[in-house]
Coordinates of C-alpha atoms in Angstrom, one line a residue:
Chain V
M707 CA -3.5 34.8 12.8
D708 CA -3.8 34.8 9.0
H709 CA -7.4 35.5 8.0
N710 CA -7.6 33.6 4.8
I711 CA -10.8 31.6 4.6
A712 CA -10.0 27.9 4.3
L713 CA -13.5 26.7 4.0
A714 CA -16.7 28.6 3.1
I715 CA -20.1 27.1 3.2
D716 CA -23.1 29.0 1.8
D717 CA -26.8 28.2 2.3
L718 CA -26.1 24.5 2.5
T719 CA -29.2 22.3 2.8
V720 CA -29.2 18.5 2.9
A721 CA -32.2 16.2 3.2
Y722 CA -32.6 12.4 3.4
N723 CA -36.1 11.6 2.1
Y724 CA -37.7 15.0 2.6
K725 CA -36.5 15.3 6.2
P726 CA -33.9 18.1 6.4
V727 CA -30.7 17.0 8.1
L728 CA -28.9 20.3 7.6
W729 CA -30.8 23.5 7.1
D730 CA -29.3 26.6 5.5
I731 CA -25.9 26.4 6.9
D732 CA -23.5 29.4 6.4
L733 CA -20.1 28.8 7.7
Q734 CA -16.7 30.4 7.2
I735 CA -13.6 28.8 8.7
P736 CA -10.4 30.8 8.8
E737 CA -7.1 29.1 7.8
G738 CA -5.0 27.6 10.6
V739 CA -7.7 26.8 13.2
L740 CA -8.3 23.6 15.0
M741 CA -12.1 23.5 15.1
A742 CA -14.6 21.2 16.8
I743 CA -18.0 20.6 15.4
V744 CA -20.3 19.8 18.3
G745 CA -24.0 19.0 18.6
P746 CA -26.3 16.2 19.8
N747 CA -26.8 12.9 18.0
G748 CA -28.5 13.4 14.7
A749 CA -27.5 17.1 14.5
G750 CA -25.9 16.4 11.1
K751 CA -22.3 16.7 12.0
S752 CA -21.1 13.8 9.9
T753 CA -23.4 14.8 7.1
L754 CA -21.9 18.3 7.1
L755 CA -18.4 16.7 6.5
K756 CA -19.8 14.4 3.9
S757 CA -21.5 17.2 1.9
V758 CA -18.4 19.3 2.1
L759 CA -16.4 16.3 0.7
D760 CA -19.0 15.7 -2.1
I761 CA -19.8 12.2 -0.7
I762 CA -23.4 13.4 -0.2
K763 CA -25.1 15.6 -2.8
P764 CA -26.8 18.6 -1.0
L765 CA -30.2 19.9 -2.0
A766 CA -28.9 23.4 -2.2
G767 CA -25.9 25.6 -1.4
S768 CA -22.3 25.7 -2.2
V769 CA -19.0 24.8 -0.7
T770 CA -15.7 26.3 -1.6
I771 CA -12.2 25.5 -0.3
Y772 CA -9.8 28.3 -0.6
G773 CA -12.2 30.0 -2.9
K774 CA -12.7 27.2 -5.4
P775 CA -15.1 24.2 -5.5
Y776 CA -14.0 21.0 -3.9
R777 CA -13.6 19.2 -7.2
K778 CA -10.7 21.5 -8.0
Q779 CA -9.2 21.4 -4.6
R780 CA -9.1 17.7 -3.7
H781 CA -5.3 17.7 -3.3
K782 CA -5.7 20.2 -0.5
V783 CA -8.1 18.1 1.5
A784 CA -7.6 15.0 3.7
Y785 CA -10.4 12.9 5.3
V786 CA -10.6 10.6 8.2
P787 CA -14.0 8.8 8.1
Q788 CA -15.6 7.3 11.1
K789 CA -13.7 4.2 12.2
G790 CA -16.9 2.1 12.1
S791 CA -17.6 2.9 8.4
V792 CA -15.2 0.2 7.1
D793 CA -14.9 -3.5 7.6
W794 CA -11.7 -4.0 9.6
D795 CA -11.7 -7.7 8.7
F796 CA -10.7 -6.7 5.2
P797 CA -7.6 -8.7 4.1
T798 CA -4.9 -6.0 4.2
T799 CA -2.1 -4.7 6.4
A800 CA -1.7 -1.4 8.3
L801 CA 0.9 -0.2 5.8
D802 CA -1.4 -0.9 2.9
V803 CA -4.2 1.1 4.3
V804 CA -1.9 4.1 5.0
M805 CA -0.6 3.8 1.4
M806 CA -4.2 4.5 0.2
G807 CA -3.5 8.1 1.3
T808 CA -1.2 8.4 -1.7
Y809 CA -3.7 7.0 -4.3
G810 CA -5.3 10.4 -4.9
A811 CA -2.1 12.0 -6.0
L812 CA -1.3 8.9 -8.1
G813 CA -4.5 9.0 -10.0
W814 CA -5.9 6.2 -12.1
I815 CA -4.0 3.0 -12.8
K816 CA -0.5 4.1 -11.6
R817 CA 0.8 1.9 -8.9
P818 CA 2.4 3.2 -5.7
G819 CA 6.2 2.9 -5.7
K820 CA 9.1 3.5 -3.4
K821 CA 8.3 7.1 -2.9
E822 CA 4.8 6.4 -1.8
K823 CA 6.0 3.6 0.5
K824 CA 8.4 6.0 2.2
L825 CA 5.7 8.6 2.8
A826 CA 3.5 5.9 4.3
L827 CA 6.2 4.7 6.6
E828 CA 6.9 8.2 7.8
A829 CA 3.2 8.7 8.6
L830 CA 3.1 5.4 10.5
E831 CA 6.1 6.6 12.5
K832 CA 4.4 9.9 13.3
V833 CA 1.4 8.1 14.8
G834 CA 3.6 5.6 16.6
M835 CA 2.5 2.6 14.6
L836 CA 5.6 1.7 12.7
P837 CA 6.2 -1.5 14.6
Y838 CA 2.7 -2.6 13.5
K839 CA 3.1 -1.9 9.8
S840 CA 2.7 -5.5 8.7
R841 CA -0.1 -6.3 11.0
Q842 CA -3.4 -7.4 9.5
I843 CA -5.8 -4.6 10.4
S844 CA -8.3 -6.8 12.3
Q845 CA -5.5 -7.6 14.8
L846 CA -5.2 -4.0 15.8
S847 CA -7.0 -2.4 18.8
G848 CA -9.6 0.3 18.2
G849 CA -7.1 3.0 19.1
Q850 CA -4.5 1.6 16.8
Q851 CA -7.0 1.4 13.9
Q852 CA -7.8 5.1 14.5
R853 CA -4.1 5.9 14.4
I854 CA -3.9 4.1 11.1
F855 CA -6.7 6.2 9.7
L856 CA -5.0 9.3 10.9
A857 CA -1.7 8.2 9.3
R858 CA -3.6 7.7 6.0
A859 CA -4.8 11.3 6.2
L860 CA -1.3 12.6 7.1
V861 CA 0.1 10.9 3.9
Q862 CA -2.4 13.0 1.9
N863 CA -0.3 16.1 3.0
A864 CA -3.3 18.4 2.7
A865 CA -4.0 21.9 3.7
I866 CA -7.3 21.1 5.4
Y867 CA -8.2 18.0 7.4
F868 CA -11.7 16.7 8.1
M869 CA -12.0 14.1 10.8
D870 CA -15.2 12.3 11.8
E871 CA -15.0 11.4 15.5
P872 CA -11.3 10.5 15.7
F873 CA -11.6 10.0 19.4
Q874 CA -14.4 7.6 19.4
G875 CA -13.6 4.4 21.2
V876 CA -9.9 5.1 21.7
D877 CA -7.9 4.8 24.9
T878 CA -6.6 7.9 26.8
T879 CA -3.0 7.4 25.5
T880 CA -4.2 7.4 21.9
E881 CA -6.5 10.4 22.5
K882 CA -3.5 12.4 23.8
A883 CA -1.3 11.2 21.0
I884 CA -3.9 12.2 18.4
I885 CA -4.6 15.6 19.8
Q886 CA -0.8 16.2 19.9
I887 CA -0.6 15.5 16.2
L888 CA -3.6 17.7 15.4
K889 CA -2.0 20.5 17.3
E890 CA 1.2 20.0 15.4
L891 CA -0.8 20.2 12.1
R892 CA -2.3 23.5 13.3
K893 CA 1.2 24.8 14.2
A894 CA 2.2 24.0 10.6
G895 CA -0.5 26.3 9.4
K896 CA -3.0 23.6 8.5
T897 CA -6.7 23.8 9.2
V898 CA -8.3 20.9 11.1
V899 CA -12.0 20.3 11.4
V900 CA -13.1 17.6 13.8
V901 CA -16.5 16.2 14.6
H902 CA -16.3 15.9 18.4
H903 CA -18.5 14.4 21.0
D904 CA -16.9 15.1 24.4
L905 CA -17.8 18.7 25.3
Q906 CA -15.6 18.6 28.4
T907 CA -12.4 18.5 26.3
V908 CA -13.4 21.2 23.8
P909 CA -11.7 24.2 25.6
E910 CA -8.6 22.1 26.2
Y911 CA -8.2 20.7 22.6
F912 CA -9.7 23.2 20.2
D913 CA -9.4 27.0 19.6
W914 CA -12.4 27.2 17.4
V915 CA -15.9 25.7 17.7
T916 CA -19.1 25.3 15.7
F917 CA -22.4 24.5 17.4
L918 CA -24.6 22.5 15.1
N919 CA -28.1 21.2 15.4
V920 CA -29.6 20.9 11.9
K921 CA -29.1 24.6 11.8
K922 CA -25.9 26.4 12.7
I923 CA -26.2 27.8 16.2
A924 CA -22.9 29.6 16.5
T925 CA -19.3 29.5 15.3
G926 CA -16.2 31.3 16.5
P927 CA -13.3 31.1 18.9
V928 CA -13.8 28.8 21.8
A929 CA -12.8 31.6 24.2
D930 CA -15.7 33.8 22.9
I931 CA -18.6 31.5 22.3
F932 CA -18.2 28.3 24.3
N933 CA -20.7 29.2 26.9
D934 CA -23.9 28.1 28.6
D935 CA -26.0 30.1 26.3
N936 CA -24.8 28.4 23.1
L937 CA -24.7 25.0 24.8
T938 CA -28.3 25.4 25.8
K939 CA -29.4 26.5 22.4
T940 CA -27.7 23.4 20.9
Y941 CA -28.4 20.7 23.3
G942 CA -31.6 22.0 24.9
I943 CA -32.1 22.9 28.5
N944 CA -30.6 19.6 29.8
Y945 CA -27.2 20.1 28.1
K946 CA -25.4 19.3 31.3
T947 CA -26.6 15.7 31.2
S948 CA -25.2 15.4 27.7
I949 CA -21.8 16.5 29.0
V950 CA -21.9 13.9 31.7
E951 CA -22.8 11.3 29.2
Chain M
M137 CA -8.0 -43.1 -11.1
E138 CA -5.4 -44.6 -13.5
Q139 CA -8.1 -45.2 -15.9
Y140 CA -9.2 -41.6 -15.7
I141 CA -5.7 -40.3 -16.3
Y142 CA -5.5 -42.6 -19.3
L143 CA -8.8 -41.3 -20.5
L144 CA -7.7 -37.7 -20.0
M145 CA -4.6 -38.3 -22.0
S146 CA -6.5 -39.8 -24.9
D147 CA -10.0 -38.3 -25.0
Y148 CA -10.1 -35.0 -26.7
T149 CA -13.6 -34.2 -25.5
L150 CA -12.7 -34.8 -21.9
Q151 CA -9.6 -32.6 -22.3
I152 CA -11.8 -29.8 -23.6
I153 CA -14.3 -30.2 -20.8
T154 CA -11.6 -30.3 -18.1
L155 CA -9.9 -27.3 -19.5
G156 CA -13.3 -25.5 -19.6
T157 CA -14.3 -26.3 -16.0
A158 CA -10.8 -25.4 -14.7
M159 CA -10.9 -22.1 -16.5
L160 CA -14.4 -21.4 -15.3
G161 CA -13.5 -22.3 -11.7
A162 CA -10.4 -20.0 -11.7
L163 CA -12.3 -17.1 -13.3
C164 CA -15.2 -17.4 -10.9
G165 CA -13.0 -17.8 -7.8
M166 CA -11.0 -14.7 -8.7
L167 CA -14.0 -12.5 -9.4
G168 CA -16.0 -14.1 -6.6
S169 CA -13.4 -12.7 -4.1
F170 CA -14.4 -9.2 -5.1
A171 CA -18.1 -10.0 -4.7
V172 CA -17.5 -11.5 -1.2
L173 CA -15.4 -8.6 0.0
R174 CA -17.9 -6.1 -1.5
K175 CA -20.5 -7.8 0.6
Q176 CA -22.5 -8.7 -2.5
S177 CA -22.3 -12.4 -2.2
L178 CA -26.0 -12.8 -3.0
L179 CA -25.8 -10.4 -5.9
G180 CA -24.3 -13.2 -7.9
D181 CA -27.1 -15.5 -7.0
A182 CA -29.7 -13.0 -8.0
I183 CA -28.0 -12.3 -11.3
A184 CA -27.6 -16.0 -12.1
H185 CA -31.2 -16.7 -11.5
A186 CA -32.3 -13.6 -13.4
S187 CA -30.4 -14.6 -16.5
L188 CA -33.0 -17.4 -17.2
P189 CA -35.7 -15.2 -18.9
G190 CA -33.0 -13.8 -21.2
I191 CA -32.2 -17.3 -22.4
A192 CA -35.8 -18.1 -22.9
I193 CA -36.6 -14.8 -24.7
V194 CA -33.7 -15.2 -27.2
F195 CA -34.8 -18.8 -27.9
L196 CA -38.4 -17.6 -28.6
V197 CA -37.2 -14.9 -30.9
L198 CA -34.6 -17.0 -32.8
G199 CA -36.4 -20.3 -32.6
V200 CA -33.1 -22.2 -32.5
K201 CA -30.6 -23.1 -29.8
N202 CA -27.7 -20.9 -30.7
N203 CA -25.5 -21.2 -27.6
N204 CA -23.7 -17.8 -28.0
G205 CA -27.0 -16.1 -28.7
L206 CA -28.6 -17.6 -25.7
L207 CA -25.7 -16.6 -23.5
L208 CA -25.9 -13.1 -24.8
G209 CA -29.6 -13.0 -23.8
A210 CA -28.5 -14.3 -20.4
L211 CA -25.9 -11.6 -20.1
L212 CA -28.4 -8.8 -21.0
S213 CA -31.0 -10.2 -18.6
G214 CA -28.4 -10.5 -15.9
L215 CA -27.2 -6.9 -16.4
V216 CA -30.8 -5.6 -16.4
S217 CA -31.4 -7.4 -13.1
A218 CA -28.2 -5.8 -11.6
V219 CA -29.4 -2.4 -12.6
F220 CA -32.8 -3.1 -11.1
I221 CA -31.2 -4.3 -7.8
K222 CA -29.0 -1.2 -7.5
G223 CA -31.8 1.1 -8.5
I224 CA -34.2 -0.4 -5.9
I225 CA -31.5 0.0 -3.2
S226 CA -30.7 3.6 -4.0
K227 CA -34.2 4.8 -4.8
T228 CA -36.3 3.2 -2.1
H229 CA -36.1 2.5 1.6
L230 CA -35.7 -1.2 0.9
K231 CA -32.5 -2.9 2.1
S232 CA -30.3 -4.9 -0.2
D233 CA -31.5 -8.4 0.9
T234 CA -35.1 -7.4 0.1
A235 CA -34.1 -5.9 -3.3
L236 CA -32.1 -9.1 -4.2
G237 CA -35.0 -11.3 -3.1
V238 CA -37.6 -9.3 -5.1
V239 CA -35.5 -9.2 -8.3
L240 CA -34.4 -12.8 -8.1
S241 CA -37.8 -14.3 -7.6
T242 CA -39.5 -12.0 -10.2
F243 CA -36.9 -12.7 -13.0
F244 CA -36.5 -16.4 -12.1
G245 CA -40.3 -16.9 -12.0
F246 CA -40.7 -15.2 -15.3
G247 CA -37.9 -17.3 -16.8
M248 CA -39.5 -20.5 -15.5
L249 CA -42.9 -19.4 -17.0
L250 CA -41.3 -18.9 -20.4
L251 CA -39.4 -22.2 -20.1
T252 CA -42.6 -24.2 -19.5
Y253 CA -44.3 -22.4 -22.3
I254 CA -41.5 -23.3 -24.6
Q255 CA -41.5 -26.9 -23.6
K256 CA -45.2 -27.2 -24.4
S257 CA -44.7 -25.6 -27.8
P258 CA -44.4 -27.8 -30.8
N259 CA -40.9 -26.5 -31.8
A260 CA -38.8 -29.6 -32.2
N261 CA -35.7 -27.7 -31.1
Q262 CA -37.0 -26.9 -27.7
S263 CA -35.6 -29.9 -25.8
G264 CA -32.4 -29.4 -23.9
L265 CA -33.1 -25.8 -22.9
E266 CA -33.4 -26.9 -19.3
K267 CA -29.7 -27.7 -19.3
Y268 CA -29.2 -24.1 -18.3
L269 CA -31.0 -24.8 -15.1
F270 CA -28.5 -27.3 -13.7
G271 CA -25.7 -27.1 -16.4
Q272 CA -24.3 -29.8 -18.6
A273 CA -20.5 -29.7 -18.9
A274 CA -20.5 -32.4 -21.5
T275 CA -21.9 -29.9 -24.0
L276 CA -18.8 -27.7 -23.8
L277 CA -17.1 -27.3 -27.2
A278 CA -13.7 -26.2 -28.1
E279 CA -15.0 -22.8 -29.2
D280 CA -16.7 -22.3 -25.9
V281 CA -13.5 -23.0 -24.1
W282 CA -11.8 -20.5 -26.4
L283 CA -14.3 -17.9 -25.5
M284 CA -13.8 -18.7 -21.8
S285 CA -10.0 -18.4 -22.0
M286 CA -10.3 -15.1 -23.8
I287 CA -12.7 -13.7 -21.2
T288 CA -10.5 -15.0 -18.4
G289 CA -7.5 -13.2 -20.0
V290 CA -9.4 -10.0 -20.3
A291 CA -10.7 -10.2 -16.7
L292 CA -7.2 -10.9 -15.5
F293 CA -5.9 -7.9 -17.4
V294 CA -8.6 -5.6 -16.0
V295 CA -8.1 -6.8 -12.4
L296 CA -4.4 -6.2 -12.6
L297 CA -4.9 -2.8 -14.3
F298 CA -7.4 -1.5 -11.8
W299 CA -6.0 -3.4 -8.8
K300 CA -5.4 -0.3 -6.7
E301 CA -8.9 1.1 -7.5
F302 CA -10.7 -2.2 -6.8
K303 CA -8.9 -2.6 -3.5
M304 CA -9.7 0.9 -2.4
V305 CA -13.4 0.7 -3.3
L306 CA -13.7 -2.7 -1.5
F307 CA -12.2 -1.3 1.7
D308 CA -13.5 2.3 1.9
V309 CA -16.0 3.7 -0.7
D310 CA -16.4 7.1 0.9
F311 CA -12.6 7.7 1.1
T312 CA -12.3 6.6 -2.6
K313 CA -14.9 9.2 -3.5
T314 CA -13.1 12.0 -1.7
L315 CA -9.9 11.2 -3.7
G316 CA -11.8 11.9 -6.9
F317 CA -12.1 8.4 -8.2
H318 CA -15.2 7.6 -10.2
V319 CA -16.6 5.0 -7.8
K320 CA -19.6 4.2 -10.0
F321 CA -17.3 3.3 -12.9
I322 CA -15.1 1.0 -10.7
D323 CA -18.2 -0.6 -9.2
T324 CA -19.9 -1.1 -12.6
L325 CA -16.7 -2.6 -14.1
M326 CA -16.4 -5.0 -11.2
T327 CA -20.1 -6.0 -11.4
S328 CA -20.0 -6.4 -15.2
F329 CA -17.2 -8.9 -15.0
I330 CA -19.0 -10.8 -12.2
V331 CA -22.0 -11.0 -14.5
I332 CA -19.9 -12.1 -17.4
A333 CA -18.4 -14.9 -15.3
I334 CA -21.8 -16.0 -14.2
V335 CA -23.0 -16.2 -17.8
M336 CA -19.9 -18.2 -18.8
G337 CA -20.8 -20.7 -16.1
L338 CA -24.5 -21.2 -17.0
Q339 CA -23.8 -23.8 -19.6
T340 CA -21.6 -25.8 -17.2
V341 CA -23.0 -25.3 -13.7
G342 CA -26.4 -23.8 -14.4
V343 CA -28.5 -21.0 -13.1
V344 CA -29.3 -22.5 -9.8
L345 CA -25.9 -23.4 -8.5
M346 CA -23.8 -20.7 -10.2
S347 CA -23.5 -18.5 -7.2
A348 CA -21.6 -21.2 -5.3
M349 CA -18.9 -21.1 -7.9
L350 CA -18.4 -17.5 -7.1
L351 CA -18.6 -17.6 -3.3
A352 CA -17.2 -21.0 -2.2
P353 CA -13.6 -20.6 -3.5
A354 CA -13.5 -17.0 -2.2
A355 CA -14.9 -17.9 1.2
A356 CA -12.4 -20.8 1.5
A357 CA -9.4 -18.6 0.4
R358 CA -10.3 -15.8 2.9
Q359 CA -9.5 -18.3 5.7
W360 CA -5.9 -18.8 4.7
T361 CA -4.5 -15.3 4.1
H362 CA -4.6 -11.7 5.2
S363 CA -3.6 -10.3 1.9
L364 CA -6.0 -9.4 -0.9
S365 CA -3.7 -10.5 -3.7
K366 CA -3.1 -13.9 -2.1
M367 CA -6.8 -14.3 -1.4
V368 CA -7.7 -13.7 -5.1
F369 CA -4.9 -16.0 -6.3
L370 CA -5.9 -18.8 -3.8
A371 CA -9.6 -18.4 -4.8
G372 CA -8.6 -18.9 -8.4
I373 CA -6.6 -22.0 -7.5
F374 CA -9.5 -23.5 -5.4
G375 CA -12.0 -22.8 -8.2
G376 CA -9.7 -24.3 -10.8
V377 CA -9.0 -27.4 -8.8
S378 CA -12.7 -27.8 -8.0
G379 CA -13.4 -27.7 -11.8
V380 CA -10.8 -30.3 -12.6
L381 CA -11.7 -32.7 -9.7
G382 CA -15.4 -32.3 -10.3
T383 CA -15.0 -33.2 -14.0
A384 CA -12.8 -36.1 -13.1
I385 CA -15.3 -37.6 -10.6
S386 CA -18.2 -37.1 -12.8
A387 CA -16.4 -38.6 -15.8
S388 CA -15.3 -41.7 -13.7
A389 CA -18.6 -42.3 -12.1
N390 CA -21.5 -42.8 -14.4
N391 CA -24.3 -40.3 -14.8
L392 CA -23.1 -37.9 -12.1
S393 CA -23.9 -34.4 -13.3
T394 CA -20.7 -32.3 -13.5
G395 CA -22.0 -29.0 -12.2
P396 CA -23.2 -30.2 -8.8
V397 CA -20.1 -32.3 -8.3
I398 CA -17.9 -29.2 -8.9
V399 CA -19.9 -27.2 -6.5
L400 CA -19.7 -29.9 -3.9
I401 CA -16.0 -30.0 -4.2
A402 CA -15.8 -26.3 -3.9
T403 CA -17.9 -26.3 -0.7
F404 CA -15.7 -29.1 0.6
F405 CA -12.8 -26.7 0.3
V406 CA -14.8 -24.3 2.3
M407 CA -15.5 -26.8 5.1
I408 CA -11.8 -27.8 5.3
S409 CA -10.8 -24.1 5.4
F410 CA -13.3 -23.2 8.1
V411 CA -12.0 -26.0 10.4
F412 CA -8.3 -26.1 9.7
S413 CA -7.1 -22.6 8.8
P414 CA -4.3 -21.8 11.2
T415 CA -5.4 -18.3 12.2
R416 CA -9.2 -18.3 11.6
G417 CA -10.1 -21.9 11.7
L418 CA -12.5 -23.3 14.3
L419 CA -10.1 -26.0 15.4
F420 CA -7.1 -23.8 16.1
R421 CA -9.3 -21.3 17.8
Q422 CA -10.6 -24.0 20.1
I423 CA -7.1 -25.2 20.8
K424 CA -6.1 -21.6 21.7
L425 CA -9.1 -21.3 24.0
W426 CA -8.1 -24.5 25.8
K427 CA -4.5 -23.3 26.1
N428 CA -5.6 -19.9 27.5
R429 CA -7.8 -21.7 30.0
N430 CA -4.9 -23.9 31.1
D431 CA -2.6 -20.9 31.4
L432 CA -5.1 -19.2 33.6
K433 CA -5.3 -22.2 35.9
L434 CA -1.5 -22.3 36.1
M435 CA -1.4 -18.6 37.0
K436 CA -4.0 -19.2 39.7
T437 CA -1.7 -21.8 41.3
L438 CA 1.2 -19.5 41.0
L439 CA -0.8 -16.8 42.8
F440 CA -1.6 -19.1 45.6
M441 CA 2.1 -19.9 45.9
Y442 CA 2.9 -16.2 45.9
N443 CA 0.5 -15.5 48.7
L444 CA 2.2 -18.2 50.8
A445 CA 5.7 -17.1 49.9
K446 CA 5.4 -13.4 50.3
D447 CA 5.2 -13.7 54.1
H448 CA 8.6 -15.3 54.3
E449 CA 11.9 -13.4 54.4
N450 CA 13.3 -15.6 51.7
I451 CA 10.8 -15.9 48.9
S452 CA 12.4 -19.2 47.7
H453 CA 11.7 -20.8 51.1
P454 CA 10.6 -24.3 50.2
H455 CA 7.0 -25.4 51.0
K456 CA 5.4 -28.8 51.0
I457 CA 3.5 -29.7 47.9
L458 CA 0.8 -31.0 50.1
L459 CA 0.1 -27.4 51.1
L460 CA -1.3 -26.8 47.7
N461 CA -4.6 -28.3 48.7
N462 CA -7.0 -29.6 46.2
F463 CA -8.8 -26.3 45.8
Q464 CA -6.0 -25.1 43.7
G465 CA -6.4 -28.0 41.3
Y466 CA -2.7 -28.6 40.9
T467 CA -1.4 -31.7 39.3
R468 CA 2.1 -33.1 38.9
K469 CA 1.9 -32.0 35.3
S470 CA 1.0 -28.4 36.0
L471 CA 3.8 -28.2 38.6
K472 CA 6.2 -29.6 36.0
R473 CA 5.1 -26.9 33.6
L474 CA 5.7 -24.2 36.1
E475 CA 9.1 -25.6 36.8
S476 CA 9.9 -25.8 33.1
E477 CA 9.1 -22.1 32.8
E478 CA 11.5 -21.5 35.7
L479 CA 8.7 -20.0 37.8
I480 CA 9.2 -22.6 40.6
Q481 CA 11.8 -25.2 41.7
L482 CA 10.7 -28.7 42.6
N483 CA 12.5 -30.8 45.1
K484 CA 10.8 -34.1 46.0
D485 CA 7.8 -33.1 48.1
D486 CA 8.8 -29.5 48.2
W487 CA 8.3 -26.5 45.9
A488 CA 9.8 -23.1 46.1
L489 CA 9.2 -19.9 44.1
T490 CA 12.0 -18.6 42.0
Q491 CA 12.7 -14.9 41.8
K492 CA 11.2 -14.9 38.3
G493 CA 8.1 -16.7 39.6
F494 CA 7.8 -14.2 42.4
N495 CA 8.0 -11.3 40.0
T496 CA 5.5 -12.8 37.6
A497 CA 3.0 -13.4 40.3
E498 CA 3.5 -10.0 41.8
N499 CA 2.7 -8.4 38.5
L500 CA -0.3 -10.5 38.0
Y501 CA -1.5 -9.3 41.4
T502 CA -1.1 -5.6 40.6
N503 CA -2.7 -6.0 37.2
Q504 CA -5.8 -7.3 38.7

């Protein structure tokens, strides 16, 4: 494996109203891994993604992507927010949402044209949503909406992908389809960072894992560190019940 | 009606007023769509109310009723209130509804205080300031309409220019931020134009009802389309038509205030849209519900037939209709419908499942 560092986080601390959400996080993610971030509710998993992406301003610390600050590396980054973070009753179509993935490269004012549409259609095809391209987004199922979000990130054609719970509320078929696409991304040398809830599927889906509970507990290859010791440190003594849940 | 059209053709003042209210309705409908989709419907209401102290203060300073000066005061006061609202939301634990409520009542209360103070003062010019409370379309002048059309033109240009950015911010703010777009700028631009539209409407519709001009056309338009561009366009049309019809009604009937009539017509559009929209309307949703319920009953009958037929070698073995006892709730009509869908064959007092009917029922069974 190539040991370029795709993402480096140094001493990152984030707080909402004096209460620390993330405390002094140091993290280095090598290029080409498919990594899960796991931890209990309120552990700061989504916040970690949002601070990396400059959506939330951290109190302290720095984030670099391929050695440079995020502001200079936006074109290398794609983001899939939590599905529940947007209003799916918004008057627009599936194709239109996927097209938004091209807006970053377009910049201000310039309108998407034929080239952008072609990219969006290809991404829709990849996630198996081409037949639904003209559907109003509220008429899609939860799994289909998640696929649309994934397609929007694929259009960004990034080097590193951040996904916030892409498996939440999706059916098994969609889950399998999504993980297939994530594995293909890894095969193409991309780095994929996924906030993940289901501990049972971690060894099957991912090759790298970070345990997070306000502080970073551990990070490394799943084969080395996905064990009872780290699970207990992250979830407390009753971690097995959290797996069942 | 004929009389009104004749009046419209001949009366210059009426032409000006009609043009003004139409323009105002279209502008507000268009910009109101953004407010509604940004979930800031009440922001417009707060800003409109908050513009009152601006009007009063400018009058106190100038001592005369200069319409443009007063509107400038309203604009500044409205913008200050918007800054307060956004500041309260981002700097405190308060939620947006509370922030809106606090700012609206404080500014409006202060405005009313100043207004009553002015009315008690000996200044002979003071009368007529209360028209900004409920609006008075009759005071629209050609130059006001000129200003309105210029602003409408600029707003249209800005909306077209930043269409992509507006759409993205409305749908997914966080994602927009990650792409490197200056969300605060886009947001401020959008809010500024909403404030300008509100101020333009104060003279015609007034502080109190102004927010309806923003929200009603947009809410109505949302019912008819799933595309943002069509929604914005339709909202503009609904707003414009409300302006024209409202002016017509108030000009034909004596002493009906124009602003409230325009607002009532706009809300009438909302009611019609809520009931009759083909995809989202209450009426069609109810019809769909009935249809589904009927279909379900039909399938229940079919299942009963299937259970009888599956024990026979030949699935199309005829059975007596009487066998379908009353528990199944069959009617001649429902049997006819099953026959028309080729699920069964009817023959006098007998019915028989077709192959298609058998398969349909079988699948229903396994899906359960």
